[in-house]
GROMACS .gro file of C-alpha atoms in nm:
model
  235
    1GLU     CA    1   7.824  11.875   3.407
    2PHE     CA    2   7.914  11.733   3.072
    3ARG     CA    3   7.752  12.099   2.858
    4ARG     CA    4   8.062  12.029   2.556
    5VAL     CA    5   8.001  11.807   2.279
    6LEU     CA    6   8.212  11.464   2.385
    7PHE     CA    7   8.452  11.409   2.103
    8ARG     CA    8   8.479  11.078   2.177
    9SER     CA    9   8.546  10.804   2.276
   10LEU     CA   10   8.820  10.596   2.380
   11VAL     CA   11   8.903  10.320   2.572
   12GLY     CA   12   9.077  10.284   2.927
   13PHE     CA   13   9.221  10.028   3.126
   14VAL     CA   14   9.259  10.074   3.513
   15THR     CA   15   9.638  10.052   3.669
   16PRO     CA   16   9.821  10.140   3.997
   17ASP     CA   17   9.854  10.419   4.076
   18GLU     CA   18  10.229  10.461   4.052
   19THR     CA   19  10.276  10.643   4.367
   20ARG     CA   20  10.125  10.408   4.608
   21LEU     CA   21  10.346  10.081   4.470
   22ARG     CA   22  10.557   9.967   4.676
   23ARG     CA   23  10.821   9.721   4.638
   24VAL     CA   24  10.937   9.473   4.966
   25GLN     CA   25  11.276   9.390   4.947
   26LEU     CA   26  11.504   9.288   5.262
   27ARG     CA   27  11.882   9.423   5.332
   28VAL     CA   28  12.045   9.095   5.412
   29ALA     CA   29  12.103   8.747   5.276
   30GLY     CA   30  11.925   8.439   5.422
   31TRP     CA   31  11.715   8.137   5.389
   32VAL     CA   32  11.340   8.223   5.408
   33GLN     CA   33  11.184   7.975   5.687
   34SER     CA   34  10.810   8.077   5.612
   35VAL     CA   35  10.618   8.331   5.399
   36ALA     CA   36  10.288   8.483   5.585
   37MET     CA   37  10.190   8.611   5.242
   38ASP     CA   38  10.180   8.308   5.049
   39ARG     CA   39   9.892   8.422   4.824
   40THR     CA   40   9.884   8.733   4.535
   41GLY     CA   41   9.606   8.927   4.563
   42GLN     CA   42   9.605   8.917   4.946
   43THR     CA   43   9.520   9.243   5.246
   44VAL     CA   44   9.817   9.327   5.384
   45ARG     CA   45   9.826   9.614   5.682
   46ALA     CA   46  10.125   9.772   5.763
   47GLY     CA   47  10.325   9.582   6.040
   48GLN     CA   48  10.203   9.262   5.892
   49PRO     CA   49  10.483   9.040   5.929
   50MET     CA   50  10.554   8.904   5.578
   51LEU     CA   51  10.836   8.608   5.589
   52SER     CA   52  11.116   8.538   5.793
   53ILE     CA   53  11.451   8.461   5.733
   54ASP     CA   54  11.721   8.255   5.896
   55SER     CA   55  12.073   8.524   5.837
   56PRO     CA   56  12.413   8.381   5.923
   57GLU     CA   57  12.474   8.756   5.847
   58LEU     CA   58  12.223   8.891   6.087
   59VAL     CA   59  12.404   8.725   6.342
   60GLN     CA   60  12.725   8.783   6.311
   61SER     CA   61  12.620   9.167   6.265
   62GLU     CA   62  12.421   9.127   6.639
   63GLN     CA   63  12.744   8.942   6.802
   64GLU     CA   64  12.852   9.282   6.712
   65TYR     CA   65  12.692   9.516   6.841
   66LEU     CA   66  12.740   9.269   7.176
   67VAL     CA   67  13.086   9.357   7.159
   68ALA     CA   68  13.018   9.729   7.110
   69LEU     CA   69  12.771   9.692   7.383
   70GLY     CA   70  13.052   9.574   7.648
   71ASP     CA   71  12.917   9.455   7.976
   72GLY     CA   72  12.676   9.774   7.993
   73GLN     CA   73  12.883   9.923   8.304
   74GLY     CA   74  12.926  10.227   8.186
   75MET     CA   75  13.079  10.327   7.801
   76SER     CA   76  13.368  10.558   7.714
   77GLY     CA   77  13.333  10.784   7.452
   78HIS     CA   78  13.477  10.557   7.205
   79ASP     CA   79  13.271  10.330   7.287
   80ALA     CA   80  12.921  10.457   7.279
   81GLY     CA   81  13.056  10.603   6.896
   82ALA     CA   82  13.090  10.240   6.832
   83HIS     CA   83  12.782  10.114   6.980
   84ASP     CA   84  12.595  10.358   6.777
   85ALA     CA   85  12.798  10.315   6.502
   86ALA     CA   86  12.642   9.911   6.561
   87THR     CA   87  12.312  10.033   6.651
   88GLU     CA   88  12.300  10.183   6.257
   89ARG     CA   89  12.421   9.923   6.108
   90LEU     CA   90  12.108   9.679   6.245
   91ARG     CA   91  11.901   9.952   6.144
   92ARG     CA   92  12.062   9.995   5.768
   93MET     CA   93  12.012   9.597   5.740
   94GLY     CA   94  11.624   9.626   5.878
   95VAL     CA   95  11.647   9.517   6.167
   96PRO     CA   96  11.308   9.662   6.355
   97SER     CA   97  11.369   9.834   6.670
   98GLU     CA   98  11.235   9.610   6.911
   99GLU     CA   99  11.469   9.301   6.788
  100ILE     CA  100  11.762   9.605   6.897
  101ALA     CA  101  11.555   9.621   7.239
  102ARG     CA  102  11.545   9.246   7.271
  103LEU     CA  103  11.848   9.213   7.158
  104GLU     CA  104  12.015   9.448   7.488
  105ARG     CA  105  11.779   9.315   7.703
  106GLU     CA  106  11.939   8.947   7.675
  107ARG     CA  107  12.267   8.953   7.483
  108LYS     CA  108  12.215   8.678   7.248
  109PRO     CA  109  12.174   8.713   6.912
  110SER     CA  110  11.930   8.528   6.673
  111SER     CA  111  12.002   8.448   6.323
  112ARG     CA  112  11.583   8.511   6.294
  113LEU     CA  113  11.459   8.778   6.128
  114THR     CA  114  11.065   8.885   6.012
  115LEU     CA  115  11.014   9.144   5.750
  116ARG     CA  116  10.666   9.291   5.776
  117SER     CA  117  10.494   9.512   5.555
  118PRO     CA  118  10.579   9.893   5.526
  119VAL     CA  119  10.232   9.991   5.382
  120THR     CA  120   9.883   9.826   5.452
  121GLY     CA  121   9.784   9.714   5.005
  122THR     CA  122   9.711   9.474   4.813
  123VAL     CA  123   9.987   9.188   4.731
  124LEU     CA  124   9.980   9.231   4.366
  125GLU     CA  125  10.328   9.007   4.346
  126ARG     CA  126  10.461   8.744   4.529
  127ASN     CA  127  10.756   8.568   4.422
  128VAL     CA  128  10.929   8.404   4.730
  129VAL     CA  129  10.917   8.081   4.894
  130GLU     CA  130  10.960   7.885   5.129
  131GLY     CA  131  11.375   7.696   5.183
  132GLN     CA  132  11.491   7.982   4.907
  133TYR     CA  133  11.791   8.160   4.981
  134VAL     CA  134  11.687   8.553   4.894
  135GLY     CA  135  11.972   8.848   4.910
  136ALA     CA  136  11.916   9.203   4.963
  137ASP     CA  137  11.880   9.260   4.616
  138THR     CA  138  11.593   9.015   4.489
  139PRO     CA  139  11.193   9.156   4.471
  140LEU     CA  140  11.014   9.002   4.737
  141PHE     CA  141  10.657   9.169   4.688
  142THR     CA  142  10.485   9.415   4.526
  143VAL     CA  143  10.211   9.559   4.732
  144ALA     CA  144  10.024   9.837   4.606
  145ASP     CA  145   9.723  10.058   4.801
  146LEU     CA  146   9.467  10.063   4.563
  147SER     CA  147   9.238  10.314   4.745
  148ARG     CA  148   9.357  10.483   4.388
  149VAL     CA  149   9.372  10.411   4.068
  150TRP     CA  150   9.492  10.541   3.746
  151VAL     CA  151   9.322  10.499   3.405
  152VAL     CA  152   9.527  10.503   3.149
  153LEU     CA  153   9.405  10.557   2.800
  154ASP     CA  154   9.525  10.633   2.421
  155LEU     CA  155   9.513  10.879   2.244
  156TYR     CA  156   9.564  10.872   1.885
  157GLU     CA  157   9.779  11.214   1.713
  158MET     CA  158   9.475  11.393   1.567
  159ASP     CA  159   9.374  11.326   1.963
  160LEU     CA  160   9.622  11.598   2.074
  161ALA     CA  161   9.515  11.932   2.008
  162ARG     CA  162   9.232  11.784   2.150
  163VAL     CA  163   9.317  11.711   2.546
  164HIS     CA  164   9.410  11.891   2.748
  165VAL     CA  165   9.526  11.835   3.121
  166GLY     CA  166   9.288  11.886   3.354
  167ASP     CA  167   8.958  11.852   3.111
  168ARG     CA  168   8.635  11.670   3.204
  169ALA     CA  169   8.601  11.303   3.163
  170LYS     CA  170   8.376  11.028   3.268
  171PHE     CA  171   8.539  10.678   3.276
  172THR     CA  172   8.244  10.256   3.318
  173ALA     CA  173   8.435   9.996   3.363
  174ASP     CA  174   8.261   9.722   3.188
  175GLY     CA  175   8.337   9.491   3.500
  176VAL     CA  176   8.145   9.787   3.691
  177PRO     CA  177   7.814   9.771   3.542
  178GLY     CA  178   7.598  10.107   3.557
  179ARG     CA  179   7.900  10.319   3.786
  180VAL     CA  180   8.020  10.594   3.613
  181PHE     CA  181   8.355  10.780   3.756
  182GLU     CA  182   8.385  11.148   3.687
  183ALA     CA  183   8.795  11.236   3.703
  184ALA     CA  184   8.918  11.530   3.459
  185ILE     CA  185   9.258  11.395   3.297
  186ASP     CA  186   9.556  11.446   3.496
  187PHE     CA  187   9.880  11.390   3.272
  188VAL     CA  188   9.908  11.334   2.933
  189TYR     CA  189  10.300  11.137   2.853
  190PRO     CA  190  10.529  11.309   2.670
  191THR     CA  191  10.582  10.963   2.356
  192ILE     CA  192  10.428  10.889   2.115
  193SER     CA  193  10.449  10.501   2.047
  194SER     CA  194  10.681  10.427   1.720
  195GLU     CA  195  10.417  10.132   1.655
  196THR     CA  196  10.117  10.264   1.748
  197ARG     CA  197  10.127  10.646   1.679
  198THR     CA  198   9.974  10.691   1.985
  199LEU     CA  199  10.100  10.826   2.385
  200LYS     CA  200   9.881  10.831   2.658
  201ALA     CA  201   9.747  11.038   2.920
  202ARG     CA  202   9.577  10.927   3.224
  203LEU     CA  203   9.315  10.928   3.532
  204VAL     CA  204   9.345  10.908   3.867
  205LEU     CA  205   9.005  10.799   4.028
  206ASP     CA  206   8.895  10.800   4.411
  207ASN     CA  207   8.897  10.374   4.469
  208ALA     CA  208   8.809  10.399   4.818
  209SER     CA  209   8.548  10.138   4.739
  210GLY     CA  210   8.788   9.889   4.533
  211LEU     CA  211   8.525   9.839   4.303
  212LEU     CA  212   8.749   9.925   4.034
  213ARG     CA  213   9.046   9.653   3.950
  214PRO     CA  214   9.376   9.621   3.837
  215GLY     CA  215   9.365   9.530   3.433
  216MET     CA  216   8.994   9.653   3.392
  217TYR     CA  217   8.891   9.804   3.085
  218GLY     CA  218   8.623  10.025   2.998
  219GLN     CA  219   8.515  10.348   2.765
  220VAL     CA  220   8.650  10.741   2.896
  221GLU     CA  221   8.456  11.006   2.708
  222VAL     CA  222   8.662  11.338   2.685
  223ALA     CA  223   8.524  11.653   2.723
  224GLY     CA  224   8.586  11.838   2.410
  225ARG     CA  225   8.738  12.240   2.416
  226ARG     CA  226   8.557  12.555   2.377
  227GLY     CA  227   8.620  12.619   2.029
  228ALA     CA  228   8.696  12.261   1.906
  229THR     CA  229   8.597  12.213   1.536
  230SER     CA  230   8.391  11.811   1.649
  231LEU     CA  231   8.164  11.590   1.438
  232VAL     CA  232   7.864  11.541   1.541
  233VAL     CA  233   7.558  11.324   1.368
  234PRO     CA  234   7.199  11.300   1.493
  235SER     CA  235   7.124  11.023   1.722
   0.00000   0.00000   0.00000
């Protein structure tokens, strides 16, 4: 309960929890054949296909794997080492275990690789289209788990002595009228903006219901500390 004086109402906005953001990239170069996640805002589950590419680099590595595999009639220590190195090379390229098993079973290299989502979440950014050539350093998707979000608020220098980590706070979002989300100040950022003379603080809110969406604005009320001088007026 808020039994201490609320020292002021601040503006806060919802952002993804940075610890739950994933940048999805390939580890090989190639041409995009199809894009399953073709719109931002789509929900994706861990392991769900996002796109497939045609990669000459993958064919070469799979051929090297087959050479290291030999005829399957037994391996010397040297052959086993080459096989392990070729297998590790494929794994580092992002080739899934089922594709390596198929390659070993069928002995036919493939140039097609399917990229699957590493996490369950929402596609916030999509930077790829069919037919595009992509490299290992090309950012393709940004996926966020929005079951927990941050609310970031600006504090003025005069507020620094009044706001501390652990202070209770309430957030009401303009887009979710009638709901109050309670939390505590989780972190106060260490730097002050030279332009606005403010610094940021954040709340961490459970968002299993999905009501809070990145970009939403609202009001944050932070409870003043005991002994802090606060200006109050009659209602």
